[in-house]
Each structure stands twice: as C-alpha cells, then as structure tokens.
mmCIF file of C-alpha atoms in Angstrom:
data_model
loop_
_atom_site.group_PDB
_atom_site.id
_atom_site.type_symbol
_atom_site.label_atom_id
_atom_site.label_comp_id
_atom_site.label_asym_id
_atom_site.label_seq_id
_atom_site.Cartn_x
_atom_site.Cartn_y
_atom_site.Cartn_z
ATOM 1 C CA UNK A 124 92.631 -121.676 78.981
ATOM 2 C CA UNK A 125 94.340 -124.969 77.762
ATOM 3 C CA UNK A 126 91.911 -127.779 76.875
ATOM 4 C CA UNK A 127 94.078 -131.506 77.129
ATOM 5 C CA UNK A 128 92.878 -133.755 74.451
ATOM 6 C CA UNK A 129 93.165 -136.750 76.397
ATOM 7 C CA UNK A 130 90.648 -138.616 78.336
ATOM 8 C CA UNK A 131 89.846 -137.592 82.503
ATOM 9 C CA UNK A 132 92.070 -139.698 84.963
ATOM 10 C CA UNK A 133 90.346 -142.372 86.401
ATOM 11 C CA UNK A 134 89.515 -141.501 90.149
ATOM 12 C CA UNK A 135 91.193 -143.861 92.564
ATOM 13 C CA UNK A 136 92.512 -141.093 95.065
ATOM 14 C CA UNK A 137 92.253 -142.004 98.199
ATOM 15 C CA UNK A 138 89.357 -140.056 98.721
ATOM 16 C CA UNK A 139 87.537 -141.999 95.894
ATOM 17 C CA UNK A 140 89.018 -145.180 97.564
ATOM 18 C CA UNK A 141 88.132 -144.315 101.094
ATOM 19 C CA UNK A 142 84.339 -143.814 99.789
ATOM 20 C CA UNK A 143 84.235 -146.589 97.481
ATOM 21 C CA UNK A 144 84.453 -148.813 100.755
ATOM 22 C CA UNK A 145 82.444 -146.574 102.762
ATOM 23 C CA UNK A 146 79.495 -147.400 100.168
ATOM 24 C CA UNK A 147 80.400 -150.961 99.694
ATOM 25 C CA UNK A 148 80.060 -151.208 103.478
ATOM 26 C CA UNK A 149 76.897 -149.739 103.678
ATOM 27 C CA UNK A 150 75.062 -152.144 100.859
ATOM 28 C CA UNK A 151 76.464 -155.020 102.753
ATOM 29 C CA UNK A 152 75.355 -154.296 105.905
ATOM 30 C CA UNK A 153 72.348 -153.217 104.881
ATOM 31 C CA UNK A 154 71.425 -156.278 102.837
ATOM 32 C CA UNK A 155 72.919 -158.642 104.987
ATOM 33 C CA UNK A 156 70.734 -156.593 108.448
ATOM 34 C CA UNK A 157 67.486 -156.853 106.324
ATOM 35 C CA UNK A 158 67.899 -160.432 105.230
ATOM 36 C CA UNK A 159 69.165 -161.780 109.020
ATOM 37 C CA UNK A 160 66.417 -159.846 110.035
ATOM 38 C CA UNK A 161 63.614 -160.962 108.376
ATOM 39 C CA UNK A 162 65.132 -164.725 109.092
ATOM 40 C CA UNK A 163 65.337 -164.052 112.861
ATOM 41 C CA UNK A 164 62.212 -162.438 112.940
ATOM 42 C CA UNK A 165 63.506 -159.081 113.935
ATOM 43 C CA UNK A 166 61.788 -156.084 113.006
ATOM 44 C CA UNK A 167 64.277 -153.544 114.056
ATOM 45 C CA UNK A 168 67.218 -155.457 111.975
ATOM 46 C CA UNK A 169 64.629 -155.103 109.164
ATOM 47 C CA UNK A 170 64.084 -151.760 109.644
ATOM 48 C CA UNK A 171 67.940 -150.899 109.803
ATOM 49 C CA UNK A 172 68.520 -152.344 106.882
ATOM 50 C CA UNK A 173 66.370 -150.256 104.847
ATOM 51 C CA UNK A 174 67.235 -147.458 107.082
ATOM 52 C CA UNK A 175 70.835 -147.248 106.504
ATOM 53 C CA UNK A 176 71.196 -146.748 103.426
ATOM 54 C CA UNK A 177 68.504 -143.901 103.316
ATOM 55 C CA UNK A 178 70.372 -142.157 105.940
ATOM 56 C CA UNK A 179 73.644 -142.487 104.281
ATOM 57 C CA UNK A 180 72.376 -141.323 100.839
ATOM 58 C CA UNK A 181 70.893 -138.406 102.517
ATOM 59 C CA UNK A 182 74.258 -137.676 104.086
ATOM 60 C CA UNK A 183 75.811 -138.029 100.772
ATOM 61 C CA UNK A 184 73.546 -135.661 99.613
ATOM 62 C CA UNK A 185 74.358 -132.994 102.236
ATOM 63 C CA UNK A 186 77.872 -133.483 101.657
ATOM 64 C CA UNK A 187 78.079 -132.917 97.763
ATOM 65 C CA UNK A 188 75.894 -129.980 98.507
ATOM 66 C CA UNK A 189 78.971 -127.115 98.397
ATOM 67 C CA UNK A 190 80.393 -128.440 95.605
ATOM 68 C CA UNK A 191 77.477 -128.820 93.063
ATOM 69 C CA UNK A 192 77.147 -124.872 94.315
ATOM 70 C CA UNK A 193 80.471 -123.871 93.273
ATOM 71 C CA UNK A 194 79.733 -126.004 89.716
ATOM 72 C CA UNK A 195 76.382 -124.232 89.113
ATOM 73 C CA UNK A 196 77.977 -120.909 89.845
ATOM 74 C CA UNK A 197 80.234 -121.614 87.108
ATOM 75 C CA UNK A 198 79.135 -119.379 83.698
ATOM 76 C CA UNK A 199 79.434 -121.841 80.705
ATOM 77 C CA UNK A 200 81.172 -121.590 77.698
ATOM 78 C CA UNK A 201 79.412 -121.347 74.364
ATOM 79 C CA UNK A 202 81.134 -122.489 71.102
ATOM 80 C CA UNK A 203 79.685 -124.446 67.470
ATOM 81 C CA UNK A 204 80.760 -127.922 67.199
ATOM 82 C CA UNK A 205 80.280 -130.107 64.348
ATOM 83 C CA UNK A 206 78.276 -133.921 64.683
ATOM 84 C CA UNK A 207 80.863 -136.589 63.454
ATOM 85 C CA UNK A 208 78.951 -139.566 64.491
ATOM 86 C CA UNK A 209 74.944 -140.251 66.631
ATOM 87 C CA UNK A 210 73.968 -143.266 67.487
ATOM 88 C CA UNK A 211 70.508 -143.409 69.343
ATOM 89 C CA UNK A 212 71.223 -145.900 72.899
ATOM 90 C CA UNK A 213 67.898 -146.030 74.709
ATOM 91 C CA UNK A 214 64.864 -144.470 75.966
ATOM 92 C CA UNK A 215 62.760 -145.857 72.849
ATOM 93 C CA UNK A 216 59.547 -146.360 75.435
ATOM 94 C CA UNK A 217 59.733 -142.533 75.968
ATOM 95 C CA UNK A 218 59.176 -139.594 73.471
ATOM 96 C CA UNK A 219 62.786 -138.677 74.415
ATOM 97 C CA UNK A 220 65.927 -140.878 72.615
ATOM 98 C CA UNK A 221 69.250 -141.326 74.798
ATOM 99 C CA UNK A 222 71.937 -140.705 71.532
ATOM 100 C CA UNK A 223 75.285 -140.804 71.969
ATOM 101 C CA UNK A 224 77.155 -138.104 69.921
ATOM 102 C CA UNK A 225 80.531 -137.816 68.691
ATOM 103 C CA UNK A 226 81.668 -134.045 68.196
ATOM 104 C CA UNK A 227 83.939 -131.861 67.088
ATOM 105 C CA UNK A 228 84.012 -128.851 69.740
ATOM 106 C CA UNK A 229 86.013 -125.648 67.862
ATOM 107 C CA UNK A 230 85.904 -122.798 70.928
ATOM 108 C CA UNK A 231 86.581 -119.048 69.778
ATOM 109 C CA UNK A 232 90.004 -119.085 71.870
ATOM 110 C CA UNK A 233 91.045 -122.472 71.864
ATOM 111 C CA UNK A 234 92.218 -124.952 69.534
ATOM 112 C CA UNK A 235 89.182 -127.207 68.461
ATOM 113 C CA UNK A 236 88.688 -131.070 70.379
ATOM 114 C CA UNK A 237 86.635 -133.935 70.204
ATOM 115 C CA UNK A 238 84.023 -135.626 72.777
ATOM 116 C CA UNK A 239 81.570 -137.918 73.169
ATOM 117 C CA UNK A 240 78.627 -137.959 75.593
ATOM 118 C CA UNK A 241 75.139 -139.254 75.652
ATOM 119 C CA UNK A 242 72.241 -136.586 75.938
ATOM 120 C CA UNK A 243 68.315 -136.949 75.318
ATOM 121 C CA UNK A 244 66.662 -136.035 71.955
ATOM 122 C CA UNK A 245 62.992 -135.346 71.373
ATOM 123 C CA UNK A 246 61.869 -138.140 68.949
ATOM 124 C CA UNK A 247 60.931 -135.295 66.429
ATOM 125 C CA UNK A 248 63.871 -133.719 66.863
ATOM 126 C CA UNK A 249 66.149 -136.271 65.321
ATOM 127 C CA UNK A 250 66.032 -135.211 61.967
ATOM 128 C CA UNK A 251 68.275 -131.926 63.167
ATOM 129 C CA UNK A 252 70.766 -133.331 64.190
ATOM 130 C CA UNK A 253 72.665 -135.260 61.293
ATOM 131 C CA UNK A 254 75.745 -136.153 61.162
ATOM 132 C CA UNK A 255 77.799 -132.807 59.412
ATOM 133 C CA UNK A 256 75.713 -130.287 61.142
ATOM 134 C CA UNK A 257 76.758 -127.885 63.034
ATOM 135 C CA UNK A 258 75.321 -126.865 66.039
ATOM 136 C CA UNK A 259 75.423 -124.689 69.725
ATOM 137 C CA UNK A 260 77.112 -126.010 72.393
ATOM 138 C CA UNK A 261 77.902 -124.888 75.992
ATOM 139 C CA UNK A 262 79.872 -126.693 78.724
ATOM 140 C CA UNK A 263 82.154 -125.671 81.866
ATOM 141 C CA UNK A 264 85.418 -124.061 81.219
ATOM 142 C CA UNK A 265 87.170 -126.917 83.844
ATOM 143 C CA UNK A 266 85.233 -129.391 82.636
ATOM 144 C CA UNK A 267 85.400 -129.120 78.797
ATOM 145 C CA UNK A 268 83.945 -133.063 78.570
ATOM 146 C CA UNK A 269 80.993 -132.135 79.766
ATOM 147 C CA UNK A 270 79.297 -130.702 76.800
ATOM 148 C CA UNK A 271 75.627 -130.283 76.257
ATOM 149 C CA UNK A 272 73.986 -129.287 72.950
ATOM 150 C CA UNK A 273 72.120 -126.478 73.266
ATOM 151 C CA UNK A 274 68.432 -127.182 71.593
ATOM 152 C CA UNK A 275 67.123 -123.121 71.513
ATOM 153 C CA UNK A 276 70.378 -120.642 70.706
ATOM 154 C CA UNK A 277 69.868 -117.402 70.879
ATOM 155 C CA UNK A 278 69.517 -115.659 67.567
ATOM 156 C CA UNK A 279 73.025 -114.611 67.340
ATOM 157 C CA UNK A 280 74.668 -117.985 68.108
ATOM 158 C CA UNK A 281 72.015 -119.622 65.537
ATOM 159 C CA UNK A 282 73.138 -117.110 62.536
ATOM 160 C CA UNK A 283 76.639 -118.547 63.337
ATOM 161 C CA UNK A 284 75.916 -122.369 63.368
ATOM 162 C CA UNK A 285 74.112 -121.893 60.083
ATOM 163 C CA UNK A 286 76.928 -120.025 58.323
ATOM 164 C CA UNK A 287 79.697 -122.053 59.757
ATOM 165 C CA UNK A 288 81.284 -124.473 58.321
ATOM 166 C CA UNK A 289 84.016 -126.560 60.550
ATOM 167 C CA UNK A 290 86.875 -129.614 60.447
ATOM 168 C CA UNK A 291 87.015 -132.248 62.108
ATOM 169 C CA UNK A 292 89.784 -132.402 64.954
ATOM 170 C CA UNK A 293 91.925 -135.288 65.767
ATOM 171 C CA UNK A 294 91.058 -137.686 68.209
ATOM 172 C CA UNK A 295 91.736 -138.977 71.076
ATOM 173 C CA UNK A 296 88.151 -138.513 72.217
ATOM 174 C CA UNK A 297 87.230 -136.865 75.510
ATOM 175 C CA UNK A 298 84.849 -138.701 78.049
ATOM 176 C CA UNK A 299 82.921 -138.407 81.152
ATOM 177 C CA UNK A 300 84.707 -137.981 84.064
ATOM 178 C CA UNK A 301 82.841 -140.187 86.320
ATOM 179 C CA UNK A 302 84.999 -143.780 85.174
ATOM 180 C CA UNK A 303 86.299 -145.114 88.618
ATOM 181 C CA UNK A 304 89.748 -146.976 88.618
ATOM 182 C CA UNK A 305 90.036 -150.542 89.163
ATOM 183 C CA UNK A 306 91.123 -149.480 93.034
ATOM 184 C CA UNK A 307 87.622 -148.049 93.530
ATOM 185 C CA UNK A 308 85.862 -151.219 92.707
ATOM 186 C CA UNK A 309 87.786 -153.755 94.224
ATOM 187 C CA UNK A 310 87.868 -151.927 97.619
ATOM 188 C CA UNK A 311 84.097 -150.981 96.860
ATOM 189 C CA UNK A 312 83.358 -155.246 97.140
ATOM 190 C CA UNK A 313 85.914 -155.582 99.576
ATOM 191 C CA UNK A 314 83.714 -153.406 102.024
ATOM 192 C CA UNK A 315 80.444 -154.726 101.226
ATOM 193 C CA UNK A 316 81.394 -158.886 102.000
ATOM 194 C CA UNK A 317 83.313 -157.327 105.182
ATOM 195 C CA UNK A 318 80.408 -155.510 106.141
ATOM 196 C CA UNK A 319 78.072 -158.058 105.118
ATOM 197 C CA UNK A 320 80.458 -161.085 107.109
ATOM 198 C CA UNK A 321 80.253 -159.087 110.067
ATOM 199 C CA UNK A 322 76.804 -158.461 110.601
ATOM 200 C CA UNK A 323 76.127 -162.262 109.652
ATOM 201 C CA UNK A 324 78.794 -162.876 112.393
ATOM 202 C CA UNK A 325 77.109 -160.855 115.091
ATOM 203 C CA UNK A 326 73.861 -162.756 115.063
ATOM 204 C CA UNK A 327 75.276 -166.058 114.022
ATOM 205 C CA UNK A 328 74.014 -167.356 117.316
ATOM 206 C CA UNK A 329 70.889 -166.581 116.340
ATOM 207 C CA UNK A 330 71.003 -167.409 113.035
ATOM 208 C CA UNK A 331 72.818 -171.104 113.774
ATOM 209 C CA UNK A 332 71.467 -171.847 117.062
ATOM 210 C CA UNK A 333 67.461 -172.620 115.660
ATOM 211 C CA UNK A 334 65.740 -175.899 116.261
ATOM 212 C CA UNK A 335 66.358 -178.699 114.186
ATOM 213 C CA UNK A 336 62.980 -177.898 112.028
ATOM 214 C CA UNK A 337 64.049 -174.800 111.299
ATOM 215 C CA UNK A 338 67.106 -175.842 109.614
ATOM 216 C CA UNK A 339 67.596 -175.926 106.169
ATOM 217 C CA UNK A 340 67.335 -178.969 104.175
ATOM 218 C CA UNK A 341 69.603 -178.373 100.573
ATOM 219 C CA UNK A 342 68.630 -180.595 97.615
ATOM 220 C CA UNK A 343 70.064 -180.918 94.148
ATOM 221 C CA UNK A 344 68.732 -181.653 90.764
ATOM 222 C CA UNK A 345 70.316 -181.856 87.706
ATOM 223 C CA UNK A 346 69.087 -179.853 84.193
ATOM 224 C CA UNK A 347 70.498 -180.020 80.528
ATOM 225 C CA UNK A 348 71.018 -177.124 79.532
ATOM 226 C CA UNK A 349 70.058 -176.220 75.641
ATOM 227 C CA UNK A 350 73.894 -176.295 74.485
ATOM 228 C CA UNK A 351 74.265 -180.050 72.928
ATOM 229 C CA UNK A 352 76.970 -181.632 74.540
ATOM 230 C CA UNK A 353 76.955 -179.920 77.959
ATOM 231 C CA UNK A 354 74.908 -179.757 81.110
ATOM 232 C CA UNK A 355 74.495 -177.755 83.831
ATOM 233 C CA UNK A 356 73.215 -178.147 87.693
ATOM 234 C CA UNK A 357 71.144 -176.098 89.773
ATOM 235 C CA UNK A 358 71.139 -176.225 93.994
ATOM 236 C CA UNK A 359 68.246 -174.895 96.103
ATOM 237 C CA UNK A 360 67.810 -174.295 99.501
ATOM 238 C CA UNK A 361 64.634 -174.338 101.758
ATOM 239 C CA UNK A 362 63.960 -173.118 105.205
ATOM 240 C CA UNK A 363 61.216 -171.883 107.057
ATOM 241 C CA UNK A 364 62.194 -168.576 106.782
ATOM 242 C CA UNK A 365 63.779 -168.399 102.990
ATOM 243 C CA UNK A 366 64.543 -170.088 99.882
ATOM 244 C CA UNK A 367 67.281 -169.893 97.637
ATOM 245 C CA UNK A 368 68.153 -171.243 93.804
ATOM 246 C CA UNK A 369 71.630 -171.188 92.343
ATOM 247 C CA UNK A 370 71.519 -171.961 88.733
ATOM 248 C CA UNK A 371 74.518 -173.582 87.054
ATOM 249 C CA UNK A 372 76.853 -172.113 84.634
ATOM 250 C CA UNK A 373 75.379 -171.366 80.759
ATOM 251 C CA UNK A 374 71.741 -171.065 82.869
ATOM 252 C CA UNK A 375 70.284 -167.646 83.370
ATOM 253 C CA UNK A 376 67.018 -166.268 85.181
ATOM 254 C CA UNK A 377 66.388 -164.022 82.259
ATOM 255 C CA UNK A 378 65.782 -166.865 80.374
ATOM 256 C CA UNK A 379 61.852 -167.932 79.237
ATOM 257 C CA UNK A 380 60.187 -169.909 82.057
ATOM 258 C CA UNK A 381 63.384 -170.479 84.255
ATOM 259 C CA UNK A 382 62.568 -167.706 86.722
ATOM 260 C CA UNK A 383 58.779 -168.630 87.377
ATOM 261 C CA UNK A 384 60.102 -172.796 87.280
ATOM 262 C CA UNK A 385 62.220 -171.798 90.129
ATOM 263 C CA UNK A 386 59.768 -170.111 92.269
ATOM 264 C CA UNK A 387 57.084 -172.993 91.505
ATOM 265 C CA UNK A 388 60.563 -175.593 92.681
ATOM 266 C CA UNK A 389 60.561 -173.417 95.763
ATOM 267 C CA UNK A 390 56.773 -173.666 96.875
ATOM 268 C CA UNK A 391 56.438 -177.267 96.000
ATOM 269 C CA UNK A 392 55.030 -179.377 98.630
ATOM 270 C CA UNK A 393 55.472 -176.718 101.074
ATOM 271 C CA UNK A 394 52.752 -174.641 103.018
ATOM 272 C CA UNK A 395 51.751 -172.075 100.999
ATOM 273 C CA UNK A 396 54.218 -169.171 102.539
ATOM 274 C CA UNK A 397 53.937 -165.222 101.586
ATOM 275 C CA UNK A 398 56.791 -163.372 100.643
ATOM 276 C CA UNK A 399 58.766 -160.553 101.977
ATOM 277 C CA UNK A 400 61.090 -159.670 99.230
ATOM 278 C CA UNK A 401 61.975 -161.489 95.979
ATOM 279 C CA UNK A 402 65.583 -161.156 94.775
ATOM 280 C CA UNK A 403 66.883 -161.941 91.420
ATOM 281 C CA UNK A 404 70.641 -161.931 89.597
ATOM 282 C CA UNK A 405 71.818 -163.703 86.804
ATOM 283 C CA UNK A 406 72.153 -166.673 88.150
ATOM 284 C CA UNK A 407 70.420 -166.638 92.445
ATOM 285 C CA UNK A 408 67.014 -166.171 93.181
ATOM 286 C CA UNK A 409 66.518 -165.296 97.094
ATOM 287 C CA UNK A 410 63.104 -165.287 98.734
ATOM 288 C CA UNK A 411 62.505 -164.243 102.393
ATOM 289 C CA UNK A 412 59.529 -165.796 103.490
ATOM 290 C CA UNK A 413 57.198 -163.339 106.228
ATOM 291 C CA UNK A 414 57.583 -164.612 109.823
ATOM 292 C CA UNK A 415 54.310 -166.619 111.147
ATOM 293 C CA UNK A 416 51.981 -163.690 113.045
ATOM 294 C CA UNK A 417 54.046 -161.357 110.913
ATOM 295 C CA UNK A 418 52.276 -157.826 110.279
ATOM 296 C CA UNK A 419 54.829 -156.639 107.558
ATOM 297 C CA UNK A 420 53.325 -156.297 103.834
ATOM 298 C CA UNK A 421 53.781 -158.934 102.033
ATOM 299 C CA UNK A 422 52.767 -160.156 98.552
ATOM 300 C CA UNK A 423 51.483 -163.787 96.572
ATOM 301 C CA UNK A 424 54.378 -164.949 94.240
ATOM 302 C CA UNK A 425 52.379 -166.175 91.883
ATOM 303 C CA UNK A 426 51.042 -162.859 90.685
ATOM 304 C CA UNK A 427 54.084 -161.305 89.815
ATOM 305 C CA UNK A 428 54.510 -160.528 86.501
ATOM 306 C CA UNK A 429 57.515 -162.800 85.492
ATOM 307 C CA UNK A 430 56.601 -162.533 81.756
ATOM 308 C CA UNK A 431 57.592 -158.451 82.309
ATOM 309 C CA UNK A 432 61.039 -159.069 84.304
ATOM 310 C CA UNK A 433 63.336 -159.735 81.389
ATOM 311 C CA UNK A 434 62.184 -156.439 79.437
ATOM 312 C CA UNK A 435 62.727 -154.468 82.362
ATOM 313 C CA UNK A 436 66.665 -155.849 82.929
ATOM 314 C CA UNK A 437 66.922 -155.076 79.459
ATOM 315 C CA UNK A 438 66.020 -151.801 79.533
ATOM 316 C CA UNK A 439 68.303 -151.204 82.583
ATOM 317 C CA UNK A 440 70.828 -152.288 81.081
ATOM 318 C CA UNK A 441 70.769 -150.554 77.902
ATOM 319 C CA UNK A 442 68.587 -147.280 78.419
ATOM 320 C CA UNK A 443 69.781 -145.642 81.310
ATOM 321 C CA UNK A 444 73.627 -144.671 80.323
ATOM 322 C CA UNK A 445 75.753 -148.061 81.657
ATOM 323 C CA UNK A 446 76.879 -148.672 78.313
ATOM 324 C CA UNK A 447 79.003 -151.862 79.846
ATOM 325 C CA UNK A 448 76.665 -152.737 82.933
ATOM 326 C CA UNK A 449 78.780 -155.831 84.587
ATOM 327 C CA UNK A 450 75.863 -156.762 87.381
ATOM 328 C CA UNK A 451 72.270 -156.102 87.530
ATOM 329 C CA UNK A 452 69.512 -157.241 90.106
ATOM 330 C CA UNK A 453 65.687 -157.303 90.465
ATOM 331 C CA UNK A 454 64.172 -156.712 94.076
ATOM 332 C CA UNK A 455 60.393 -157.028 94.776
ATOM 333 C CA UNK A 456 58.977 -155.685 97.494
ATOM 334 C CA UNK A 457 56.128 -154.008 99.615
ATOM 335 C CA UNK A 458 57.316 -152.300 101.777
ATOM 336 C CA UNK A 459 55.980 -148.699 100.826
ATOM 337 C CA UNK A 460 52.388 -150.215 100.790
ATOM 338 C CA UNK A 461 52.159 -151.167 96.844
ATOM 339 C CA UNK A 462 54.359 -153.585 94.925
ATOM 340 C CA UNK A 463 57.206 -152.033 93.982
ATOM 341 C CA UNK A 464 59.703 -154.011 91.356
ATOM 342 C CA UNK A 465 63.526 -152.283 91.797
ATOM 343 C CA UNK A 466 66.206 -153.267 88.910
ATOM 344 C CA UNK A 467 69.499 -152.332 89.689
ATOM 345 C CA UNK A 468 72.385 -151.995 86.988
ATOM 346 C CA UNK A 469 75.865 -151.252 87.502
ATOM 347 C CA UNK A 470 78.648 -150.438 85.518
ATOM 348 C CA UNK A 471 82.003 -148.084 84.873
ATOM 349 C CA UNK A 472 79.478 -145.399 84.076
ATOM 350 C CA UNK A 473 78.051 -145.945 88.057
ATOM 351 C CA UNK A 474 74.699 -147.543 88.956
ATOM 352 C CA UNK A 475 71.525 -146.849 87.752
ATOM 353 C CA UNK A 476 67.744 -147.815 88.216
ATOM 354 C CA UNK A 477 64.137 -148.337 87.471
ATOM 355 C CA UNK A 478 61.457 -149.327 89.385
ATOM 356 C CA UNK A 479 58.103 -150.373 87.924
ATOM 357 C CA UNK A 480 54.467 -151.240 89.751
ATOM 358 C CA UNK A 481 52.755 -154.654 89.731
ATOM 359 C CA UNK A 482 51.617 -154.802 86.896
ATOM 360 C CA UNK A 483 55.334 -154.422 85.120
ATOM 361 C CA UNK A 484 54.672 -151.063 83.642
ATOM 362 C CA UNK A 485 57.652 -148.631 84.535
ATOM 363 C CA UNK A 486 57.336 -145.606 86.836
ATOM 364 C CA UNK A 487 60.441 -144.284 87.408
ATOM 365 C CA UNK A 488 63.994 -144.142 85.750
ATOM 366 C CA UNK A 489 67.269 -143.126 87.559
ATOM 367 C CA UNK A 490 70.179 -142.256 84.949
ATOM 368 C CA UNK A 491 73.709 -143.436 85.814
ATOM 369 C CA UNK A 492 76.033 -140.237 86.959
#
C-alpha cells in the first residue's frame, strides 16, 4: 500500500454539490415554513418546519447506513508514531480535553508520514502524552488520516512503543477528509435563500395581504458604538406577530448588555407578548411572538438567562472541533415541553452543536464530522 503525503481533495463532486444544495434547501425551507407559520398562525406550516428537517436527517441516516458498514468492516492498521506537537482545543468543562496532535506515523511496510487530528484526552492522562513520546496508533488502511491513538495497547505493541525510538518525517501534514470545496458552500446557500424565497413566495398573500394593524411599523435609532471616532446604527422591526433587531456594523449580540437591551427595545410599550422562539446571530435577533388563543408552549423573555448566552457561543465555537467556525446561531425554544437553548456553529470542519436547559447549564454536545 502507497500512503500520499499530501492533504485529501476537497469534495466538490457533483455528488457533494448535488447534496450541498439538497441540505441548503432543506434549512431554508424549513426555517422560512416555521417562521411564515407561526406569523400566519398556521400550525401545520409550524409543524413542517420542524418536521422536515427531522425526516430528512433520518433519511440521511438510512442512506450513509451501507457505507459506514463497509468502513467498520475494515480491520485497522496498527503502527508507533511519535508526538511532534499537542495543543489542548476545548472541552475544559468536561474531565475529557479536545488536543490536537501533530504526529509522526512510521507503519512497518510503509515509509513513515505526518498528520494531525484532534482526539479527546482524559484530564489525568495528559501527562503521557508529551511531545517526543512515542505511542500506539491504529487507523484505516484507505484512510491513513484518520488516525486514532490507541490509549490501552496490548502488551506486545506497548514493549515496542517503549523501546522505540523514531524521526520525524517531512511534512506536508495530512488532514481530515471532511473539508468541502468552495463549490459545496456556495451552492449549499444558494439552495437555502431559493428554498427559503420560495416558500415566502407561496404564502406571500398571506403574509402581505393582513390588515393595516397588523403591519409592521420599522423605526430607527442611532448608537455610538465604543470605537472613538465611529458610530454605528441599529433598525428594528415590530409586528404583532414578530420582532426583529439588526445591529450595525462593529456591534455584536455577544456583547455585555446588548442582547437583553434589545429584547427590553422590543417589548417596550407593547402588550406584554410570549414568545415562540428566540433567534440570535452576530448581528439579528428574531422573535416570533405566539398567536392570540395560541396553545403552543411558549416561554417569558425575561427569564432567559442572557448573562449564560455568550459562554455558550464560545464554547461552540471553540470546543466542539470547528477550528475556523464562520457563522454561529442561538435558538430558544419550547417546543419539546422544557426550554431548550440550541447554538449552532459552522465551519470547514462541518456544523456542530450544543444545547443547554434554562437555566444555561449544558446538556448535550454534538462534535463537528
């Protein structure tokens, strides 16, 4: 077997490309369904848009099923490799550290390589693995990137890692395999505003078509910003059924106060209004407001934990494997019964995902792969 020492293409086949707006598609419709929905007062809209993407993850499940078969049923590969570089990247809350390793793979058969990959350590652990020291490795003989240190060798394999002594091998570095090409992205957003514009589009007349009072009325006010000789603006928009803030450039929702100011701008001499769903970017906060006589769940703004939200985008974005995350968004919601806070982080790694309860405190963590 011949291991190449450069990096795994990028995937922008046209299978890649073909699913990349398939997906895109889906998020848009599916946001833009629940969001017309819960304007128009439609329940089933509501409920399609959190269907749909349920039933298409589930599909994409089913689909992926053969392959991740014929990958299990592959026997790995055991060799030593030597630690060049660690360099812990997350998961501090936990007792488990995400570090990033640099290492020198040197196979029986083949000539040695570097990688790099990310793997969790045991806090206690740590010590072991130093930089110089050689340990057990196994990964796939097709996939030779996809290495994973091997924390209890057998006996044999751990008499050789203690006796061995190995070089370094030249770079280039090997990587994951799972970077997209710029094709994948681009027609990934192109199919979520298509989807999104056409599902807008098909209930524009109800959307459009409203009474006067229900309407929106858009005002403006201006903010300096804390940079000395510039300022900034921020829009919002009220309705009945939703409000909206758009900060202006240099402004940011993860910064102290501005998120909870925002929501306190959007409840201001208005009729005090529960909430649907609560969504947060960088710079747009988006709340649906629950239809009068509405039975859906629904939750008081004021006793969300704002203080909480910027450690949790934080931890997104650094603990969970998007080393470069370019977006990120918050979602509240109660749909599931209890109050359920979704940040979403995406990146050239993929997308990954925490959710954490009312009070802030995180329950769940979804890697990037």
């Amino acid at each position: 077997m011949t291991i190449t020492t450069s990096a795994p293409p990028a995937r922008s086949t046209p299978v890649a490309i073909a699913l990349g707006f398939l997906t895109g598609g889906v998020i848009g419709a599916s946001l833009a369904a629940f969001v017309v929905g819960c304007v128009i007062g439609s329940v089933p809209l509501c409920v399609a848009g959190v269907g749909l993407p349920a039933v298409y993850g589930l599909l994409f499940l089913l689909a992926g099923a053969p392959r991740r078969a014929r990958e299990a049923a592959v026997v790995p590969r055991t060799a030593l490799a030597v630690i060049e570089s660690r360099e812990a990247v997350g998961g501090a809350a936990t007792s488990d550290v995400a570090v990033r390793f640099d290492l020198t793979v040197a196979p029986d058969d083949v000539p040695a390589y570097r990688v790099a990959f990310s793997q969790d350590i045991h806090l206690a652990d740590l010590p072991d693995y130093r930089q110089g020291v050689v340990v057990v490795v196994q990964y796939p003989p097709d996939r030779p990137w996809r290495v994973r240190i091997v924390k209890r060798p057998t006996p044999e394999w751990e008499e050789r890692a203690a006796d061995a002594r190995l070089d370094s091998a030249p770079g280039p570095v090997l990587v994951s395999e799972s970077s997209e090409g710029c094709g994948v992205g681009f027609v990934r957003l192109v199919g979520l505003l298509l989807a999104a514009a056409a599902v807008v589009l098909l209930f524009r007349a109800d959307l459009f078509d409203g009474d006067a009072s229900d309407k929106p009325q858009v005002s403006s006010s201006a903010t300096a910003t804390s940079a000395p000789s510039s300022s900034s603006s921020s829009s919002m928009v009220v309705s009945s059924a939703y409000g909206t803030v758009t900060l202006g450039p240099n402004q940011s929702f993860l910064d102290r106060g501005q998120l909870r100011k925002a929501v306190g701008l959007l409840t201001k001499g208005t009729e005090a209004r529960t909430a649907l769903t609560v969504v947060v970017q960088d710079r747009l906060l988006s709340i649906v407001y629950a239809p009068t006589g509405s039975q859906a769940p629904t939750f008081d703004r004021d006793s969300l934990p704002y203080d909480r939200f910027p450690a949790l985008v934080e931890e997104a974005r650094r603990g969970l494997g998007v080393s470069s995350p370019k977006t990120w968004q918050l979602t509240v919601e109660r749909l599931t019964g209890s109050l359920t806070i979704r940040v979403v982080v995406t990146g050239a790694e993929g997308t990954a995902s925490l959710e954490a309860n009312g009070q802030g405190k995180v329950v769940r963590r979804t890697p990037a792969r």
